[in-house]
Coordinates of C-alpha atoms in Angstrom, one line a residue:
M237 CA -29.8 -31.9 30.6
L238 CA -32.4 -33.8 28.7
R239 CA -36.0 -32.6 29.4
N240 CA -38.8 -35.1 29.2
R241 CA -42.0 -33.2 28.4
W242 CA -45.4 -34.6 29.0
Y243 CA -48.4 -32.9 27.6
A244 CA -51.3 -33.4 30.1
V245 CA -54.8 -32.9 28.7
Q246 CA -57.0 -31.6 31.4
K247 CA -60.6 -30.5 31.8
D248 CA -59.4 -27.8 34.2
R249 CA -56.5 -26.9 36.4
T250 CA -57.4 -29.3 39.1
D251 CA -57.3 -32.4 37.0
G252 CA -54.3 -34.8 37.4
W253 CA -51.5 -35.0 34.9
D254 CA -52.1 -38.8 34.0
N255 CA -54.1 -38.2 30.8
G256 CA -52.0 -37.0 27.8
S257 CA -49.2 -37.8 25.4
Y258 CA -45.4 -37.2 25.0
S259 CA -46.3 -36.1 21.5
Y260 CA -47.6 -32.4 21.4
Q261 CA -49.6 -33.1 18.2
N262 CA -51.3 -36.1 19.9
A263 CA -52.1 -34.0 22.9
I264 CA -53.7 -31.3 20.5
K265 CA -55.8 -34.0 18.9
M266 CA -56.9 -35.3 22.3
L267 CA -57.9 -31.7 23.5
K268 CA -59.7 -31.1 20.3
K269 CA -61.7 -34.4 20.8
Q270 CA -62.4 -33.3 24.4
G271 CA -63.8 -30.0 23.1
F272 CA -62.6 -27.8 26.0
G273 CA -59.9 -27.6 28.7
L274 CA -56.1 -27.1 28.5
I275 CA -52.8 -28.8 27.8
A276 CA -50.2 -28.6 30.8
V277 CA -46.8 -28.9 29.6
I278 CA -45.1 -30.9 32.2
D279 CA -41.3 -31.1 32.8
E280 CA -40.9 -34.7 34.2
N281 CA -37.4 -34.1 35.3
A282 CA -38.3 -31.1 37.5
G283 CA -42.0 -32.4 38.3
C284 CA -43.6 -29.1 37.5
C285 CA -45.9 -27.4 34.9
M286 CA -43.9 -25.2 32.6
E287 CA -46.7 -23.8 30.6
E288 CA -50.5 -24.1 30.0
I289 CA -52.1 -23.9 26.6
T290 CA -55.8 -23.4 26.6
F291 CA -58.4 -24.8 24.1
E292 CA -59.2 -21.2 23.2
E293 CA -55.7 -20.4 22.3
L294 CA -55.4 -23.3 20.0
F295 CA -58.9 -23.4 18.4
N296 CA -60.4 -19.9 18.4

């Protein structure tokens, strides 16, 4: 089964999944520009969040 992953850039866990990218590298750039928050890795086929990657994990 093909998995479509969407990398949602969020300010916090209550934000929607509409802001982000299909490219992990672009999502990292977006999060860095935002300066805080997290990336929610969304499996679009299942409609669920598979993983969360925080700003601190990437940049500290």
